[in-house]
Short mmCIF file of C-alpha atoms in Angstrom, two decimals:
data_model
loop_
_atom_site.label_atom_id
_atom_site.label_comp_id
_atom_site.label_asym_id
_atom_site.label_seq_id
_atom_site.Cartn_x
_atom_site.Cartn_y
_atom_site.Cartn_z
CA MET A 19 -21.59 -10.66 3.61
CA VAL A 20 -18.58 -8.41 4.64
CA SER A 21 -15.85 -9.76 7.44
CA VAL A 22 -14.73 -6.31 8.83
CA ILE A 23 -10.73 -6.87 10.29
CA LEU A 24 -9.89 -4.37 12.68
CA CYS A 25 -6.37 -4.59 14.22
CA THR A 26 -5.60 -2.91 17.44
CA TYR A 27 -2.07 -2.17 19.54
CA ASN A 28 -2.54 0.10 22.77
CA ARG A 29 -5.54 2.36 20.80
CA GLU A 30 -7.76 3.11 24.28
CA LYS A 31 -8.16 6.52 22.83
CA THR A 32 -9.61 6.25 19.92
CA ILE A 33 -10.68 2.25 19.21
CA CYS A 34 -14.33 3.10 20.67
CA GLU A 35 -14.94 5.68 17.76
CA ALA A 36 -13.47 3.74 15.48
CA VAL A 37 -15.76 0.17 16.40
CA ASP A 38 -18.92 2.65 16.58
CA SER A 39 -18.18 3.87 13.38
CA ILE A 40 -18.75 0.38 11.81
CA LEU A 41 -21.09 -0.82 13.84
CA ALA A 42 -23.01 2.26 12.83
CA GLN A 43 -22.83 1.05 8.85
CA THR A 44 -26.18 1.44 7.06
CA TYR A 45 -25.29 -1.95 5.75
CA ARG A 46 -26.05 -4.20 8.27
CA ASP A 47 -24.73 -7.76 6.82
CA PHE A 48 -21.44 -7.74 8.70
CA GLU A 49 -19.21 -9.29 10.93
CA LEU A 50 -16.22 -7.53 12.99
CA LEU A 51 -13.14 -9.48 13.76
CA ILE A 52 -10.92 -7.68 16.10
CA VAL A 53 -7.46 -9.05 16.85
CA ASP A 54 -5.69 -7.34 20.11
CA ASP A 55 -2.29 -7.51 19.08
CA GLY A 56 -1.30 -8.11 22.51
CA SER A 57 -2.26 -4.36 24.10
CA THR A 58 -0.71 -3.32 27.10
CA ASP A 59 -3.28 -0.24 27.93
CA GLY A 60 -6.99 -0.36 28.43
CA THR A 61 -8.08 -1.43 24.82
CA ARG A 62 -8.75 -4.78 25.96
CA ALA A 63 -11.02 -3.58 29.37
CA LEU A 64 -13.02 -1.32 26.64
CA LEU A 65 -13.81 -3.84 24.05
CA GLU A 66 -15.11 -6.31 26.74
CA GLU A 67 -18.01 -3.72 27.25
CA TYR A 68 -19.34 -4.15 23.72
CA ARG A 69 -22.57 -6.80 24.06
CA ASP A 70 -23.13 -6.82 19.90
CA GLU A 71 -23.44 -10.28 18.50
CA ARG A 72 -21.53 -8.55 15.22
CA MET A 73 -18.27 -8.95 16.93
CA LYS A 74 -15.58 -10.97 17.77
CA CYS A 75 -12.72 -10.44 19.45
CA ILE A 76 -9.01 -12.51 19.39
CA TYR A 77 -6.30 -11.50 21.97
CA LEU A 78 -3.16 -12.27 20.82
CA PRO A 79 -0.97 -12.56 24.00
CA GLU A 80 2.29 -10.62 23.13
CA ASN A 81 2.48 -8.44 20.22
CA SER A 82 3.40 -9.37 16.93
CA TYR A 83 3.03 -6.17 14.63
CA TYR A 84 0.39 -5.86 12.35
CA CYS A 85 1.05 -8.39 9.71
CA TYR A 86 0.59 -10.93 11.82
CA ALA A 87 -2.79 -9.98 13.82
CA ALA A 88 -4.06 -9.22 10.16
CA ASN A 89 -3.42 -12.31 9.08
CA ILE A 90 -5.09 -14.36 11.75
CA GLY A 91 -8.12 -11.82 11.13
CA ILE A 92 -7.96 -13.40 7.45
CA GLU A 93 -8.23 -16.90 8.76
CA GLN A 94 -11.22 -16.09 10.55
CA VAL A 95 -13.11 -14.44 8.18
CA SER A 96 -16.69 -16.18 6.81
CA GLY A 97 -18.04 -13.10 4.28
CA LYS A 98 -17.72 -12.78 0.58
CA TYR A 99 -15.64 -9.40 0.89
CA VAL A 100 -13.07 -8.57 3.32
CA ALA A 101 -12.93 -4.77 4.83
CA PHE A 102 -9.89 -3.77 6.41
CA ALA A 103 -10.42 -0.88 9.17
CA THR A 104 -7.75 0.53 11.17
CA SER A 105 -8.43 1.60 15.44
CA ASP A 106 -7.78 5.29 15.22
CA ASP A 107 -9.58 6.10 12.00
CA VAL A 108 -13.46 6.90 11.29
CA TRP A 109 -15.92 5.25 9.09
CA MET A 110 -18.36 7.33 7.46
CA PRO A 111 -21.76 5.71 8.14
CA GLU A 112 -22.55 4.63 4.11
CA LYS A 113 -18.98 3.02 3.30
CA LEU A 114 -19.67 -0.44 3.38
CA GLU A 115 -23.05 -0.12 1.49
CA LYS A 116 -21.35 2.26 -1.21
CA GLN A 117 -18.79 0.02 -1.75
CA VAL A 118 -20.69 -3.11 -1.69
CA ARG A 119 -23.11 -1.87 -4.17
CA TYR A 120 -20.24 -1.30 -6.74
CA LEU A 121 -18.89 -4.33 -6.41
CA GLU A 122 -22.01 -6.14 -6.35
CA GLU A 123 -22.25 -4.32 -10.00
CA HIS A 124 -19.15 -4.88 -11.04
CA PRO A 125 -18.06 -8.37 -10.71
CA LYS A 126 -14.74 -8.00 -12.62
CA CYS A 127 -13.97 -5.28 -9.58
CA GLY A 128 -11.39 -7.00 -7.40
CA ALA A 129 -11.31 -4.14 -4.61
CA VAL A 130 -13.14 -0.76 -4.24
CA PHE A 131 -11.08 2.09 -2.34
CA SER A 132 -12.30 5.68 -1.51
CA LYS A 133 -11.02 9.17 -1.23
CA VAL A 134 -10.49 10.27 2.71
CA ALA A 135 -11.14 13.20 4.78
CA LEU A 136 -8.28 13.90 6.95
CA ILE A 137 -8.91 14.46 10.72
CA GLY A 138 -6.31 15.51 13.21
CA LYS A 139 -5.72 14.07 17.46
CA GLU A 140 -9.30 15.15 18.45
CA GLY A 141 -10.96 14.44 15.24
CA GLU A 142 -10.75 17.79 13.75
CA ARG A 143 -10.54 18.78 9.68
CA VAL A 144 -6.55 19.24 8.80
CA GLU A 145 -6.65 18.79 5.34
CA LYS A 146 -5.66 22.64 4.83
CA GLU A 147 -2.79 21.59 7.02
CA TYR A 148 -1.72 18.13 5.30
CA PRO A 149 -1.60 19.37 1.10
CA GLU A 150 0.78 17.09 0.77
CA ILE A 151 -1.18 14.19 2.41
CA MET A 152 -4.49 15.02 0.61
CA LYS A 153 -3.11 15.79 -2.62
CA MET A 154 -1.14 11.52 -2.54
CA PHE A 155 -4.85 10.22 -1.49
CA GLU A 156 -6.67 12.14 -4.20
CA GLN A 157 -6.68 9.57 -7.25
CA ASP A 158 -7.93 8.87 -9.66
CA ASN A 159 -9.60 6.10 -11.59
CA ARG A 160 -6.80 3.71 -13.51
CA SER A 161 -6.40 1.23 -15.36
CA ARG A 162 -4.49 -1.42 -14.14
CA THR A 163 -1.39 -1.03 -16.23
CA GLU A 164 -1.71 3.03 -15.07
CA TRP A 165 -1.62 1.74 -11.76
CA MET A 166 1.23 -0.84 -11.82
CA HIS A 167 3.42 2.19 -13.27
CA ARG A 168 2.55 4.66 -10.52
CA PHE A 169 3.06 2.44 -8.32
CA LEU A 170 6.64 1.67 -9.50
CA GLU A 171 7.19 5.70 -9.81
CA GLU A 172 5.65 6.87 -6.79
CA GLY A 173 4.75 4.30 -4.65
CA ASN A 174 1.80 3.81 -2.53
CA CYS A 175 -1.42 6.25 -2.89
CA LEU A 176 -4.33 3.93 -1.76
CA SER A 177 -5.96 4.29 1.99
CA HIS A 178 -5.83 1.14 4.21
CA PRO A 179 -8.68 1.92 6.12
CA ALA A 180 -10.51 2.64 2.92
CA SER A 181 -9.93 -0.34 1.17
CA ILE A 182 -12.80 -3.77 0.69
CA VAL A 183 -11.15 -6.95 -1.02
CA ARG A 184 -13.57 -9.51 -2.80
CA LYS A 185 -12.42 -12.57 -0.18
CA SER A 186 -11.57 -14.66 -3.21
CA ILE A 187 -8.71 -12.56 -4.40
CA LEU A 188 -6.96 -12.90 -0.97
CA ASP A 189 -7.54 -16.41 -1.55
CA ASN A 190 -5.48 -16.05 -4.64
CA ILE A 191 -2.89 -14.05 -3.76
CA GLY A 192 -2.34 -14.65 -0.18
CA GLY A 193 -2.53 -12.22 3.08
CA TYR A 194 -0.03 -9.84 3.77
CA ASN A 195 3.74 -10.43 3.93
CA LEU A 196 4.89 -10.97 7.12
CA LEU A 197 8.27 -9.03 6.52
CA TYR A 198 7.41 -5.77 5.71
CA ALA A 199 6.70 -3.57 8.75
CA GLN A 200 5.61 -0.36 6.99
CA LEU A 201 4.85 -0.68 3.16
CA ALA A 202 2.35 -4.26 4.01
CA ASP A 203 -0.49 -2.78 2.66
CA PHE A 204 1.27 -1.17 -0.94
CA ASP A 205 2.59 -4.95 -1.26
CA LEU A 206 -0.93 -6.23 -1.57
CA TRP A 207 -2.32 -3.50 -3.27
CA VAL A 208 -0.06 -4.58 -5.90
CA ARG A 209 -0.67 -7.88 -5.87
CA ILE A 210 -4.61 -7.36 -5.31
CA VAL A 211 -3.95 -5.50 -9.36
CA ILE A 212 -1.92 -7.91 -10.76
CA GLU A 213 -5.00 -9.94 -10.39
CA SER A 214 -8.06 -7.35 -11.13
CA GLU A 215 -9.00 -4.14 -11.46
CA ILE A 216 -9.69 -1.86 -8.32
CA TYR A 217 -12.03 1.24 -7.94
CA ILE A 218 -11.78 4.42 -6.24
CA HIS A 219 -15.15 5.74 -4.80
CA PRO A 220 -15.36 9.37 -5.44
CA GLU A 221 -17.36 10.15 -1.88
CA ARG A 222 -14.78 10.70 1.45
CA LEU A 223 -16.26 7.44 3.13
CA VAL A 224 -13.58 7.52 5.57
CA LYS A 225 -11.78 10.15 8.07
CA TYR A 226 -8.18 9.27 8.37
CA ARG A 227 -6.91 10.59 11.26
CA TRP A 228 -3.41 12.26 10.69
CA TYR A 229 -1.23 14.56 13.05
CA SER A 230 1.85 15.45 13.50
CA GLU A 231 3.24 13.85 16.48
CA LYS A 232 6.44 12.36 16.14
CA GLY A 233 5.75 9.26 16.46
CA GLN A 234 2.59 9.16 14.05
CA ILE A 235 3.49 10.60 11.16
CA SER A 236 6.58 8.62 10.59
CA GLY A 237 8.95 8.89 13.38
CA LEU A 238 11.36 9.37 10.47
CA THR A 239 14.70 7.33 11.59
CA GLU A 240 17.76 5.83 10.10
CA GLU A 241 16.29 2.54 10.66
CA LYS A 242 12.53 3.55 9.38
CA TRP A 243 13.47 4.94 6.67
CA MET A 244 16.24 2.35 5.47
CA ARG A 245 13.39 -0.18 6.22
CA MET A 246 11.13 1.21 3.73
CA VAL A 247 13.77 1.26 1.30
CA HIS A 248 14.68 -2.23 1.50
CA GLU A 249 10.82 -3.05 1.63
CA PHE A 250 10.12 -0.71 -1.33
CA THR A 251 13.04 -2.34 -3.22
CA MET A 252 11.88 -6.17 -2.24
CA ILE A 253 8.30 -5.49 -3.57
CA LYS A 254 9.85 -4.02 -6.50
CA ARG A 255 11.79 -7.24 -7.19
CA ASN A 256 9.18 -9.42 -6.27
CA LEU A 257 7.09 -7.97 -9.01
CA LEU A 258 9.23 -8.20 -12.19
CA GLU A 259 10.48 -11.25 -11.05
CA ASN A 260 7.28 -12.98 -10.10
CA LEU A 261 4.84 -11.42 -13.14
CA GLU A 262 4.23 -14.09 -16.59
CA ASP A 263 5.83 -13.01 -19.47
CA GLU A 264 2.48 -12.19 -20.51
CA LYS A 265 1.34 -10.32 -17.96
CA PHE A 266 4.70 -8.47 -17.27
CA LYS A 267 4.63 -7.37 -21.17
CA GLU A 268 1.03 -6.12 -20.73
CA PHE A 269 1.77 -3.82 -17.83
CA PHE A 270 5.05 -2.73 -18.70
CA GLN A 271 5.70 -2.70 -22.86
CA GLU A 272 5.55 1.08 -22.95
CA MET A 273 8.82 0.92 -20.63
CA PHE A 274 11.30 -1.54 -22.54
CA ARG A 275 14.37 -0.72 -23.90
CA ASN A 276 13.03 -2.55 -27.10
CA PRO A 277 9.67 -2.08 -27.70
CA GLU A 278 9.50 -5.35 -29.65
CA SER A 279 10.30 -7.69 -27.06
CA SER A 280 8.44 -10.85 -26.99
CA THR A 281 10.48 -14.04 -26.52
CA HIS A 282 11.24 -15.06 -22.89
CA VAL A 283 14.65 -14.32 -23.13
CA GLU A 284 14.30 -11.00 -24.52
CA LEU A 285 11.74 -10.22 -21.71
CA GLU A 286 14.00 -11.70 -18.98
CA PHE A 287 16.32 -8.56 -20.20
CA GLU A 288 13.86 -6.11 -20.10
CA ARG A 289 13.00 -7.43 -16.20
CA ALA A 290 16.48 -6.79 -15.53
CA PHE A 291 17.03 -3.30 -17.65
CA LEU A 292 13.58 -2.32 -15.59
CA MET A 293 15.15 -3.29 -12.17
CA MET A 294 18.33 -0.92 -12.78
CA GLU A 295 16.79 1.89 -14.45
CA LYS A 296 12.86 2.47 -13.79
CA GLY A 297 10.94 3.01 -10.38
CA ILE A 298 11.66 5.66 -7.56
CA ASP A 299 15.66 6.33 -7.68
CA PHE A 300 16.52 4.76 -4.42
CA THR A 301 15.30 1.01 -6.02
CA ARG A 302 17.46 1.35 -9.21
CA ILE A 303 19.59 -1.06 -7.80
CA ASN A 304 22.09 -2.72 -10.55
CA LEU A 305 22.83 -5.70 -7.90
CA LEU A 306 19.02 -6.44 -8.87
CA GLY A 307 19.67 -6.10 -12.56
CA PHE A 308 22.66 -7.63 -12.94
CA GLN A 309 21.49 -11.22 -11.05
CA LYS A 310 18.71 -11.16 -13.68
CA ILE A 311 21.05 -10.91 -16.41
CA GLU A 312 23.09 -13.31 -14.95
CA GLU A 313 20.36 -15.87 -15.66
CA ALA A 314 19.59 -14.52 -18.81
CA LEU A 315 22.93 -14.92 -19.95
CA ARG A 316 22.80 -18.59 -19.34
CA ILE A 317 19.81 -19.03 -21.28
CA PRO A 318 21.03 -20.67 -24.91
CA GLY A 319 21.48 -17.62 -27.69
CA ALA A 320 21.26 -14.88 -24.94
CA MET A 321 24.58 -13.32 -26.08
CA LYS A 322 23.01 -13.08 -29.41
CA VAL A 323 19.92 -11.35 -28.82
CA LEU A 324 21.69 -8.80 -26.37
CA LYS A 325 23.55 -7.51 -29.14
CA LYS A 326 21.00 -7.84 -32.04
CA HIS A 327 18.03 -6.95 -30.32
CA PHE A 328 19.12 -4.57 -27.75
CA GLY A 329 22.25 -3.51 -29.53
CA MET A 330 24.60 -3.84 -26.56
CA ARG A 331 28.16 -6.19 -26.36
CA ILE A 332 29.05 -8.06 -23.39
CA GLN A 333 31.72 -5.11 -22.90
CA ASP A 334 28.62 -2.58 -21.98
CA LEU A 335 27.85 -4.62 -19.28
CA TYR A 336 31.32 -5.06 -17.83
CA LYS A 337 31.23 -1.36 -18.05
CA GLN A 338 27.93 -0.71 -16.23
CA ASN A 339 29.37 -3.28 -13.66
CA GLY A 340 31.46 -0.50 -12.63
CA GLN A 341 29.43 1.36 -11.19
CA LYS A 342 27.75 1.60 -7.60
CA TRP A 343 24.90 -1.30 -7.17
CA TYR A 344 22.94 0.94 -5.21
CA LEU A 345 22.44 4.44 -3.98
CA ASP A 346 23.59 5.47 -0.77
CA VAL A 347 20.85 6.59 0.93
CA SER A 348 22.99 8.84 3.71
CA LYS A 349 22.80 9.95 7.32
CA GLU A 350 22.35 13.67 5.35
CA GLN A 351 19.63 12.94 3.13
CA LEU A 352 17.70 11.64 6.34
CA GLN A 353 18.61 15.07 7.99
CA ASN A 354 17.19 17.07 4.88
CA LEU A 355 14.35 15.22 5.39
CA GLU A 356 13.97 15.99 8.48
CA GLU A 357 14.57 19.45 8.34
CA GLN A 358 12.18 20.09 5.39
CA LEU A 359 9.63 18.58 7.50
CA GLU A 360 10.50 20.58 10.44
CA TYR A 361 10.05 23.63 8.09
CA LEU A 362 6.67 22.45 6.82
CA GLU A 363 5.35 21.75 10.86
CA GLU A 364 6.18 25.37 11.67
CA GLU A 365 4.30 26.70 8.63
CA ARG A 366 1.46 24.97 9.47
CA ARG A 367 1.59 26.21 13.06
CA ASN A 368 1.65 29.83 11.54
CA LEU A 369 -0.97 29.01 9.11
CA GLN A 370 -3.16 28.27 12.15
CA ILE A 371 -2.20 31.00 14.26
CA ALA A 372 -3.22 33.47 11.15
CA ILE A 373 -6.30 31.57 10.66
CA VAL A 374 -6.86 32.45 14.37
CA GLN A 375 -6.30 36.14 14.45
CA CYS A 376 -8.69 36.28 11.27
CA GLU A 377 -11.62 34.31 12.81
CA LYS A 378 -11.24 37.04 15.58
CA GLU A 379 -11.00 39.67 13.65
CA TYR A 380 -13.72 38.92 11.31
CA ASN A 381 -16.19 38.31 14.44
CA GLY A 382 -15.48 41.38 15.94
CA ILE A 383 -16.64 43.19 13.05
CA LEU A 384 -19.65 41.24 13.33
CA GLN A 385 -19.91 42.15 17.02
CA SER A 386 -19.40 45.97 15.65
CA THR A 387 -21.87 48.88 16.33
CA CYS A 388 -21.15 49.97 12.82
CA TRP A 389 -21.68 46.53 11.47
CA LYS A 390 -25.23 46.35 13.36
CA ILE A 391 -26.38 49.91 12.29
CA THR A 392 -25.26 49.36 8.55
CA LYS A 393 -27.76 45.64 8.12
CA PRO A 394 -30.36 47.22 6.43
CA LEU A 395 -28.51 49.02 4.12
CA ARG A 396 -27.06 45.58 3.23
CA ALA A 397 -30.33 44.29 3.03
CA VAL A 398 -31.00 47.01 0.64
CA LEU A 399 -27.74 46.36 -1.49
CA ASP A 400 -28.75 42.70 -1.70
CA ILE A 401 -31.81 43.32 -3.50
CA ILE A 402 -30.74 45.33 -5.60
CA LYS A 403 -27.90 42.96 -6.73
CA GLY A 404 -30.74 40.33 -6.86
CA LYS A 405 -32.65 42.64 -9.66
#
């Protein structure tokens, strides 16, 4: 059985389409757990109209945000697999069937995702309008080590509503981190890959809704930008800090200052260097690295390891500690990002206008007298070309 968890908040315009796409799955052995996170619009009334015995709705008294609601759902599941749905995206009919089949045939795989189709506010296809978003989700399958490098250097690239995870994996790693408001799914993917392989199904099994209203694309404010920076930094720290030595070496040896590092104290220094030197630039925080170095230097013999194994003196650390501890993410950078977004939106609108104009001209040609008169001639030319 698959337990589908769908969390929603004030999605009266899209909730029915999302629910209907789940109930229409060709794979029938599933339960649908809907957690309404304190909606104040007509979402609850719409949900109460359904009479499908596979549905169970949980209504929370107030909005507590996605992670809390999703964890409530995880506590209620009874299936072998857990699929995460969203209240404004749409599943293709064979999504569960194809993903479950892969999991059944590949017991070492812990989670399956898929590629996505982008749809707009009214359900129209918008891949051409948002090529960068499509590029982000167009991922090939990788080894666990390659995924770890991708996550560290570039961040999330997996679609949340395209995911299905073994319940046994969630039992081992836990649910969503309640502190994360923006990167909670990314944090979950990282922890899953630590435990097992994942697979990207090549078909577009989800219609992922993406449109350009301010609140939907990101509502990029200084507060949200800084929260994203902080969450990514914490995810990076937790990843490098909590990995067992053997897994840390397996995943990140290619990034080591000294590829021969293997002892615990050597690996502790490598963790510190990765915190400071690898990953997206705004996560390269000297403070985290120096906190780790401080711990490593308490280990007997650490100074000798620092000099002999890494070719560094304590004076080198003093000099590095004179630099900024963290990247200054300024309002100017935020403004530049907003200007880039505005420019891209203007380009998208212009392209849309050009497409409409071309379609009008094309339809005008098709309806013209000249085009109709020359139809027999074109048919003869097609026959000649076919020969």
